[in-house]
Coordinates of C-alpha atoms in Angstrom, one line a residue:
X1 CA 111.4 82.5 301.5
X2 CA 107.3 83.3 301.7
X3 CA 105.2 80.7 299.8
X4 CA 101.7 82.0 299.3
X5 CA 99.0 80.3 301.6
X6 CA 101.9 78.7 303.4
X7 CA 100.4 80.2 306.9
X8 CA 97.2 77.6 306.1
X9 CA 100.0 74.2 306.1
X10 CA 99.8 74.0 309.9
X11 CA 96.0 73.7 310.0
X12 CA 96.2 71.8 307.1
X13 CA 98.4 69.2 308.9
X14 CA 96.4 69.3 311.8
X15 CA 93.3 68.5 310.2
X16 CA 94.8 65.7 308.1
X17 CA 96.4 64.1 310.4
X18 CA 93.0 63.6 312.6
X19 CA 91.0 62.6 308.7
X20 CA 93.7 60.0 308.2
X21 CA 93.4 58.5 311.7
X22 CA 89.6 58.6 311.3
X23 CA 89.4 57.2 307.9
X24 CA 91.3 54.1 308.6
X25 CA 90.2 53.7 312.4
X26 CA 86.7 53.4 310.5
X27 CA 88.1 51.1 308.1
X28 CA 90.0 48.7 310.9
X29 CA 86.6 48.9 312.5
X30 CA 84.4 48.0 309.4
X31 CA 86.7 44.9 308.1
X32 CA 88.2 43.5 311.8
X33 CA 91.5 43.5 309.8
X34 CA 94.9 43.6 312.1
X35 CA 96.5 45.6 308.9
X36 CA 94.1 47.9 309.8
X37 CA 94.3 48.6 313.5
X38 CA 98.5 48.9 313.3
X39 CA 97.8 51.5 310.7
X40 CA 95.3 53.5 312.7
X41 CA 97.0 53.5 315.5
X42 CA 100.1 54.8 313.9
X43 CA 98.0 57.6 312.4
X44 CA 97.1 58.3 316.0
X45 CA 100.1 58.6 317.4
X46 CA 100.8 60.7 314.7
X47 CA 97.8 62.8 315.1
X48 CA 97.9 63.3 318.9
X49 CA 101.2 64.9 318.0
X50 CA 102.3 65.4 321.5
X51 CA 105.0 68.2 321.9
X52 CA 103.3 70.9 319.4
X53 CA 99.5 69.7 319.8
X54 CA 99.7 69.1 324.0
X55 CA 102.5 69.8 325.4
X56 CA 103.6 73.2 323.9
X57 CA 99.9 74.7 324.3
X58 CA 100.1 74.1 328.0
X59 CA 103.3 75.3 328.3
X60 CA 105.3 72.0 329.1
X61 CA 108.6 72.1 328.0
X62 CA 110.9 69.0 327.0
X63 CA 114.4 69.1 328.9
X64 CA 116.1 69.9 326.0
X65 CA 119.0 67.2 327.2
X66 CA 116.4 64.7 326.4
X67 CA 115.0 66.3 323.3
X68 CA 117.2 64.9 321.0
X69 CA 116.1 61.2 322.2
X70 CA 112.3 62.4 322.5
X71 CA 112.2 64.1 318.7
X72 CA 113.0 60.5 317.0
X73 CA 111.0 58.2 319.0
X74 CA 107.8 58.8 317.2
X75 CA 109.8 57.9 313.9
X76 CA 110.5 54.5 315.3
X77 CA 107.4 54.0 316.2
X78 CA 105.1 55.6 314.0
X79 CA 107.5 53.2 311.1
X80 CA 107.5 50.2 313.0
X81 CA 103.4 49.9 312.8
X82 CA 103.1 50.8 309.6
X83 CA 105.3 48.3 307.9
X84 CA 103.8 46.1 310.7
X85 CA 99.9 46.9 309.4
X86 CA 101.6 47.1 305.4
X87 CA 102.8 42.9 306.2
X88 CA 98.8 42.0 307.2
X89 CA 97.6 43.6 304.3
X90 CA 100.1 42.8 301.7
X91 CA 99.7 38.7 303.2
X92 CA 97.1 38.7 305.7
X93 CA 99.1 37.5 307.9
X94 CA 102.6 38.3 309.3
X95 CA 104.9 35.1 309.2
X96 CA 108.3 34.1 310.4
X97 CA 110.2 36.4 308.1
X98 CA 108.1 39.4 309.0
X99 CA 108.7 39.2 312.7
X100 CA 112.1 38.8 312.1
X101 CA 112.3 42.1 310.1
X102 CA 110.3 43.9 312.4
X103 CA 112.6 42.4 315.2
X104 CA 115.3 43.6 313.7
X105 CA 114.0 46.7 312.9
X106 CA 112.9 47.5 317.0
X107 CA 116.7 46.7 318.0
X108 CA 118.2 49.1 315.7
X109 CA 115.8 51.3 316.5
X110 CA 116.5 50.7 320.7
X111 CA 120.5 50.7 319.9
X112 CA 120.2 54.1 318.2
X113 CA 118.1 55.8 320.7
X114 CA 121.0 54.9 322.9
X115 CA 123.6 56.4 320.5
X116 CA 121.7 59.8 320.5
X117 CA 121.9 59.9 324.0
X118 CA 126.0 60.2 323.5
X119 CA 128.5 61.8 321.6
X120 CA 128.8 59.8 318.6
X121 CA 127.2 61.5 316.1
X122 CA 128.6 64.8 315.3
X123 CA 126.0 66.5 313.5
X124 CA 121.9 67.1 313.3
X125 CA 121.5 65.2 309.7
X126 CA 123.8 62.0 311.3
X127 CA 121.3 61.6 313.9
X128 CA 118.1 61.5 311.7
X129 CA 119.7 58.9 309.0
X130 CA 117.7 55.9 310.7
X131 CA 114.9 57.8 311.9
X132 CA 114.1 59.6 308.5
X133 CA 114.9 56.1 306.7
X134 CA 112.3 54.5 309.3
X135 CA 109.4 57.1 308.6
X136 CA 109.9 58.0 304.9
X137 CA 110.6 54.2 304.0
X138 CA 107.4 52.9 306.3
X139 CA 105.1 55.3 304.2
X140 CA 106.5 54.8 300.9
X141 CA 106.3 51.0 300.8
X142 CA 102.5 51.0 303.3
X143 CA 101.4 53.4 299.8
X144 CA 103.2 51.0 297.2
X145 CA 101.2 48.1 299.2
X146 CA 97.6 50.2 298.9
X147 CA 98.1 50.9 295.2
X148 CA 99.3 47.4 294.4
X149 CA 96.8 45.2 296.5
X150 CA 94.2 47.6 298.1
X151 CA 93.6 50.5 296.3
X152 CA 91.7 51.3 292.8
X153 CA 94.1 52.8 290.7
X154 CA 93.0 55.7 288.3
X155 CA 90.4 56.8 290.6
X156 CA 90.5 59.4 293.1
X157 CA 91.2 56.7 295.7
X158 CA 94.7 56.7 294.4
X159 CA 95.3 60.2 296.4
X160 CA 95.5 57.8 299.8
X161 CA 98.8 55.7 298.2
X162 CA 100.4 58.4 296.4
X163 CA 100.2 61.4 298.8
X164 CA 101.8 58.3 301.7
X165 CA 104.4 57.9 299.1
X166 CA 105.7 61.3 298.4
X167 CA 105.5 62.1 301.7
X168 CA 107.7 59.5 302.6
X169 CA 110.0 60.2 299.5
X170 CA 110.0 64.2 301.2
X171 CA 110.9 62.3 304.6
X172 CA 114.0 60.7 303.2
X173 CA 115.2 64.0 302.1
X174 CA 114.9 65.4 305.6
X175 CA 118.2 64.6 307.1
X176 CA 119.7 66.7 304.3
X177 CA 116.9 69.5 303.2
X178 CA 115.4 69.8 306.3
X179 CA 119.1 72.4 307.0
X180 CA 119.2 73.6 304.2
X181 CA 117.6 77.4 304.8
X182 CA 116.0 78.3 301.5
X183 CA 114.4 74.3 301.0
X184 CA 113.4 74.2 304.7
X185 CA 109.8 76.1 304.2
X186 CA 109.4 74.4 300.7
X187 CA 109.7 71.0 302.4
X188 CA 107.0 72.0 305.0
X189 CA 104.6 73.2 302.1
X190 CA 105.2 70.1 299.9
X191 CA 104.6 68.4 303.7
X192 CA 101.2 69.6 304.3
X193 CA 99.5 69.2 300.7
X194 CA 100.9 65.3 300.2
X195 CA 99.5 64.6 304.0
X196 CA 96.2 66.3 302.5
X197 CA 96.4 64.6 299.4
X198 CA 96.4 61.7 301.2
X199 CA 93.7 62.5 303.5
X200 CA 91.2 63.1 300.8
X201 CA 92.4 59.7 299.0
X202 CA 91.3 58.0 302.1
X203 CA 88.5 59.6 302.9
X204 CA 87.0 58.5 299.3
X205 CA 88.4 54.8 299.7
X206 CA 86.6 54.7 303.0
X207 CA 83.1 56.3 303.0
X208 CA 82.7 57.0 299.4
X209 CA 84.0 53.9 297.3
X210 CA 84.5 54.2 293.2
X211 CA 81.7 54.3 290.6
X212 CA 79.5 51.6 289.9
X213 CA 80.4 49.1 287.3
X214 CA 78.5 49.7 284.3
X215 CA 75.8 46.6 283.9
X216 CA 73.4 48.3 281.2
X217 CA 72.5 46.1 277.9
X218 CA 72.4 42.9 280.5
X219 CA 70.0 40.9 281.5
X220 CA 71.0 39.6 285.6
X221 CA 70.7 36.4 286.6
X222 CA 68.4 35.3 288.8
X223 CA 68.8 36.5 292.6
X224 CA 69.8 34.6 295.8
X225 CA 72.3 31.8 296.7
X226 CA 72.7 28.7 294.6
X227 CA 74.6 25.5 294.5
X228 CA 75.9 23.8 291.3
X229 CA 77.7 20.7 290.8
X230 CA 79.9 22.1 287.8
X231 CA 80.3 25.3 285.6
X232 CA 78.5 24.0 282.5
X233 CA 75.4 23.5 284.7
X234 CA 75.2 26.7 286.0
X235 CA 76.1 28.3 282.6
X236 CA 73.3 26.4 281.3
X237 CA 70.8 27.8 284.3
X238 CA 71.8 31.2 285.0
X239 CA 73.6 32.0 281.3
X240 CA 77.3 32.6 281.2
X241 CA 78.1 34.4 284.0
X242 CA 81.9 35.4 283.0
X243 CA 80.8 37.0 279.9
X244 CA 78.2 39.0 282.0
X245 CA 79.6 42.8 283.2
X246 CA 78.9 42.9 287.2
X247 CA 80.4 39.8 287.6
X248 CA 82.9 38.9 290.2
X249 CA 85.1 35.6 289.5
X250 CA 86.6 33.5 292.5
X251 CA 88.7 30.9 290.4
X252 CA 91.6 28.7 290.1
X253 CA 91.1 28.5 286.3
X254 CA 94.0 28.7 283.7
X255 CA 94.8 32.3 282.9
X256 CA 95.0 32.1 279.3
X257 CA 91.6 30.0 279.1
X258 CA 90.0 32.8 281.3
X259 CA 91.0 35.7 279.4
X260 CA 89.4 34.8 276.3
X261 CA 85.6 34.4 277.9
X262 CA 85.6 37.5 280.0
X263 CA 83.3 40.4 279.9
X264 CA 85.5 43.6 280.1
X265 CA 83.6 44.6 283.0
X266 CA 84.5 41.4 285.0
X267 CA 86.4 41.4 287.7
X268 CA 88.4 38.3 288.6
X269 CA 90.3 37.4 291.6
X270 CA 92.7 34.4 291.1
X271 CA 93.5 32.0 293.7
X272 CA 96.9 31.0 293.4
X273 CA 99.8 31.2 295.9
X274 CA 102.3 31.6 292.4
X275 CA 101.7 35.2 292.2
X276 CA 100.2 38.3 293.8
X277 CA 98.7 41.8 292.8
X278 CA 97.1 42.9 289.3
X279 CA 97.8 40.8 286.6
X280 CA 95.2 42.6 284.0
X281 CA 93.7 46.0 283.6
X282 CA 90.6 45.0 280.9
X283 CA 89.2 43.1 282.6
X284 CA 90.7 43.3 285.8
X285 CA 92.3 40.3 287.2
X286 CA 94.1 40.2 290.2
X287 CA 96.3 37.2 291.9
X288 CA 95.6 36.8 295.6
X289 CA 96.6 33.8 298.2
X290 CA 94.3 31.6 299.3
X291 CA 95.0 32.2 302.9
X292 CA 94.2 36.0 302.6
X293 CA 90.6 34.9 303.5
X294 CA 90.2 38.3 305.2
X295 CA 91.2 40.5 302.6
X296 CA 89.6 38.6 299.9
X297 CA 86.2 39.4 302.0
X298 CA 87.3 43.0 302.1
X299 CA 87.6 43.1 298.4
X300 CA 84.9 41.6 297.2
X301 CA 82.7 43.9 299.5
X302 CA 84.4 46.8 297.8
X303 CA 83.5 45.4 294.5
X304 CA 79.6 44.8 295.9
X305 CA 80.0 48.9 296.8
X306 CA 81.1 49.5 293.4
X307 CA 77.7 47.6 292.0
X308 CA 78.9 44.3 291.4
X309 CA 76.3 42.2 291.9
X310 CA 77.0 38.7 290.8
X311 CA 79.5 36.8 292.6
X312 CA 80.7 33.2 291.4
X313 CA 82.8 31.1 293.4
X314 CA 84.6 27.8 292.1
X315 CA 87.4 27.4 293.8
X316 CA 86.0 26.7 297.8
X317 CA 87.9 23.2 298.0
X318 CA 91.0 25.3 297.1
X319 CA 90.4 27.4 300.2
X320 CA 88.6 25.0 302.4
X321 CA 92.3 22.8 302.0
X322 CA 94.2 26.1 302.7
X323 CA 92.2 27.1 305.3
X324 CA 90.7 24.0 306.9
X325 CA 86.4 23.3 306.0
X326 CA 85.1 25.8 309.0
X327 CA 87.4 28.7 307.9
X328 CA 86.3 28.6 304.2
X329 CA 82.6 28.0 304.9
X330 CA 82.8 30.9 307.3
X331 CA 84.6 33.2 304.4
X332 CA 81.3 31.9 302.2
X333 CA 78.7 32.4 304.2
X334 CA 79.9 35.8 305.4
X335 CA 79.9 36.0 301.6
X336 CA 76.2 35.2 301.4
X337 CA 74.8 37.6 304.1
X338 CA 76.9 40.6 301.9
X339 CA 75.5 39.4 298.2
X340 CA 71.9 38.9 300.0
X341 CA 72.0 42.3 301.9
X342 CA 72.6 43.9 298.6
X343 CA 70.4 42.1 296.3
X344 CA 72.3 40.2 294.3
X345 CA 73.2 36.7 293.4
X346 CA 76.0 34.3 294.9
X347 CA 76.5 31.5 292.6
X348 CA 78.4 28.8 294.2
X349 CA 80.2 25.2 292.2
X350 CA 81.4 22.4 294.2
X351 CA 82.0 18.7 293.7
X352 CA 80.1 17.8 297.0
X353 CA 81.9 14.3 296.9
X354 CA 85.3 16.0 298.5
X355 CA 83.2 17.2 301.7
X356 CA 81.7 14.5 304.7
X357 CA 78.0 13.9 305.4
X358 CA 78.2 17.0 308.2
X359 CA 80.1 19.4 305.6
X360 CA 77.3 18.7 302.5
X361 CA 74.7 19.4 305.1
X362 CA 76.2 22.4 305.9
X363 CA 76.6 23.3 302.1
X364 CA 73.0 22.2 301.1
X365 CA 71.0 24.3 304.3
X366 CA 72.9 27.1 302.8
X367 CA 72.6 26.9 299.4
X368 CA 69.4 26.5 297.0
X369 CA 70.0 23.7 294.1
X370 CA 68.3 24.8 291.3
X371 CA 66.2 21.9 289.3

């Protein structure tokens, strides 16, 4: 079966493959996130490609004893750091639980290499059940972590999640489709547009983030960094900031007290380790744990890109007792030197009386009081 343009796919795949790794080796390098790095590097060894981009071109051969073993260890590992890189940016971290699934995950994968290599399996699709299940499950749950926790959704950054995810549905399907003669070029086809779907997703997440929040009919704040001792105060200096569009909310506020004072154009990030991901759409409201220091930076840099420029933080003892004081005061000043850089205001509320004499000092050099 001919599908038209289906002599294109292979050039297609080639070239997304290398975007992909570019895109989110650019992105590991930007943010310093671990997430990040396993992902790129699994795009890598996906782009290098070895037995049709290297090996085949200069005429190497693989014994084809050994082929069998040498076609699914790429699935193993290409799988492995993906839901490795998916854990660190789903939790910013990847605790006891996750190294026991990815543990468990590597021996399986080790004992069935083994298996290939005798005469268990009877068939082609028996030997591809783990590796398909490795690949196509890796991608499909790294894209349902991008669009719940990372990724915009409704904009064209959405391509990135959703193309990983369909590719990874087609990957499941392989150890069944992938013999069946009239599905076979179909599959390839479908193969190459996801991956390029993909590709394009995360080229826009990467160099060329969302439109800007709309802040017309508003008058801003004033600009800079400033300290206040509670919310009233700075309502009463600077206006009310929450029902301001371009305003980003760091807060440990009731929910159903929140809702009710927020600009539609707000965008609120929730510090709470009872719940994660999007909890509203209008205005958007997202739960995120306080120990994802890292990807909180991440976000609120994205939402600075976007043309937020207001950022109001009350809820720094929440972190600084997560985190520890030098942690915390790291994630706000790294804070500062972003909301500065762009020209806009950080607006920080803190009862000084939880922090030492060296802490406040800290605080106070960094932060103007407004009289």
């Amino acid at each position: 079966m001919s599908i038209p343009g289906s002599y294109l796919i292979p050039y297609l795949n080639f070239i997304s493959r290398w975007v992909l790794f570019i895109a989110v080796a650019y992105k590991a390098y930007q943010t310093r996130d671990k997430g990040w790095v396993l992902i790129s590097t699994a795009f890598f060894i996906d782009a290098l490609g070895i037995e049709d981009y290297i090996l085949n071109p200069l005429g190497v051969h693989i014994n084809q004893q050994a082929y069998v073993i040498a076609a699914k260890i790429p699935n193993f590992f290409f799988g492995i750091l993906l839901i490795w890189g998916a854990f660190h940016l789903r939790y910013g971290k990847t605790d006891f639980r996750h190294t026991v699934y990815i543990s468990v995950l590597a021996v399986a994968s080790y004992i069935w290499l083994f298996l290939l290599a005798t005469d268990v399996f009877k068939s082609p699709t028996q030997e591809s059940i783990l590796p398909s299940l490795v690949l196509g499950g890796s991608l499909v749950y790294l894209g349902w972590v991008l669009d719940h926790y990372v990724i915009s959704r409704g904009t064209p950054e959405a391509m990135f999640p959703w193309g990983l995810i369909l590719l990874g549905v087609l990957n499941l399907t392989y150890p069944v489709t992938r013999f069946i003669d009239w599905f076979a070029p179909i599959g390839f086809f479908l193969g190459g547009i996801f991956r390029l779907m993909a590709a394009i997703g995360a080229v826009k997440f990467v160099f060329y983030p969302v439109t800007p929040v709309s802040t017309e009919g508003e008058i801003p704040p004033k600009r800079g960094v400033f300290l206040f001792r509670s919310r009233e105060e700075a309502f009463r200096k600077l206006g009310k900031l929450w029902s301001m569009p371009g305003t980003v909310v760091l807060t440990r506020e009731d929910l159903r007290t929140l809702k009710s004072s927020l600009n539609p154009e707000t965008l609120v990030f929730w510090v709470t380790r009872a719940k994660e991901g999007k909890l509203e759409e209008r205005p958007q409201v997202y739960a995120i744990s306080p120990t994802k220091i890292e990807i909180l930076t991440d976000l609120i840099a994205r939402a600075l890109a976007q043309g937020y420029r207001t950022i109001y933080v009350e809820a720094f003892e929440y972190l600084m007792l997560e985190n520890g004081f030098e942690n915390a005061v790291k994630f706000l000043l790294n804070l500062k030197d972003r909301v500065v850089s762009e020209g806009g205001t950080l607006v920080l509320v803190i009862n000084l009386e939880v922090l030492n004499e060296k802490q406040r000092r800290i605080i106070e050099r960094e932060f103007e009081e407004l009289s």
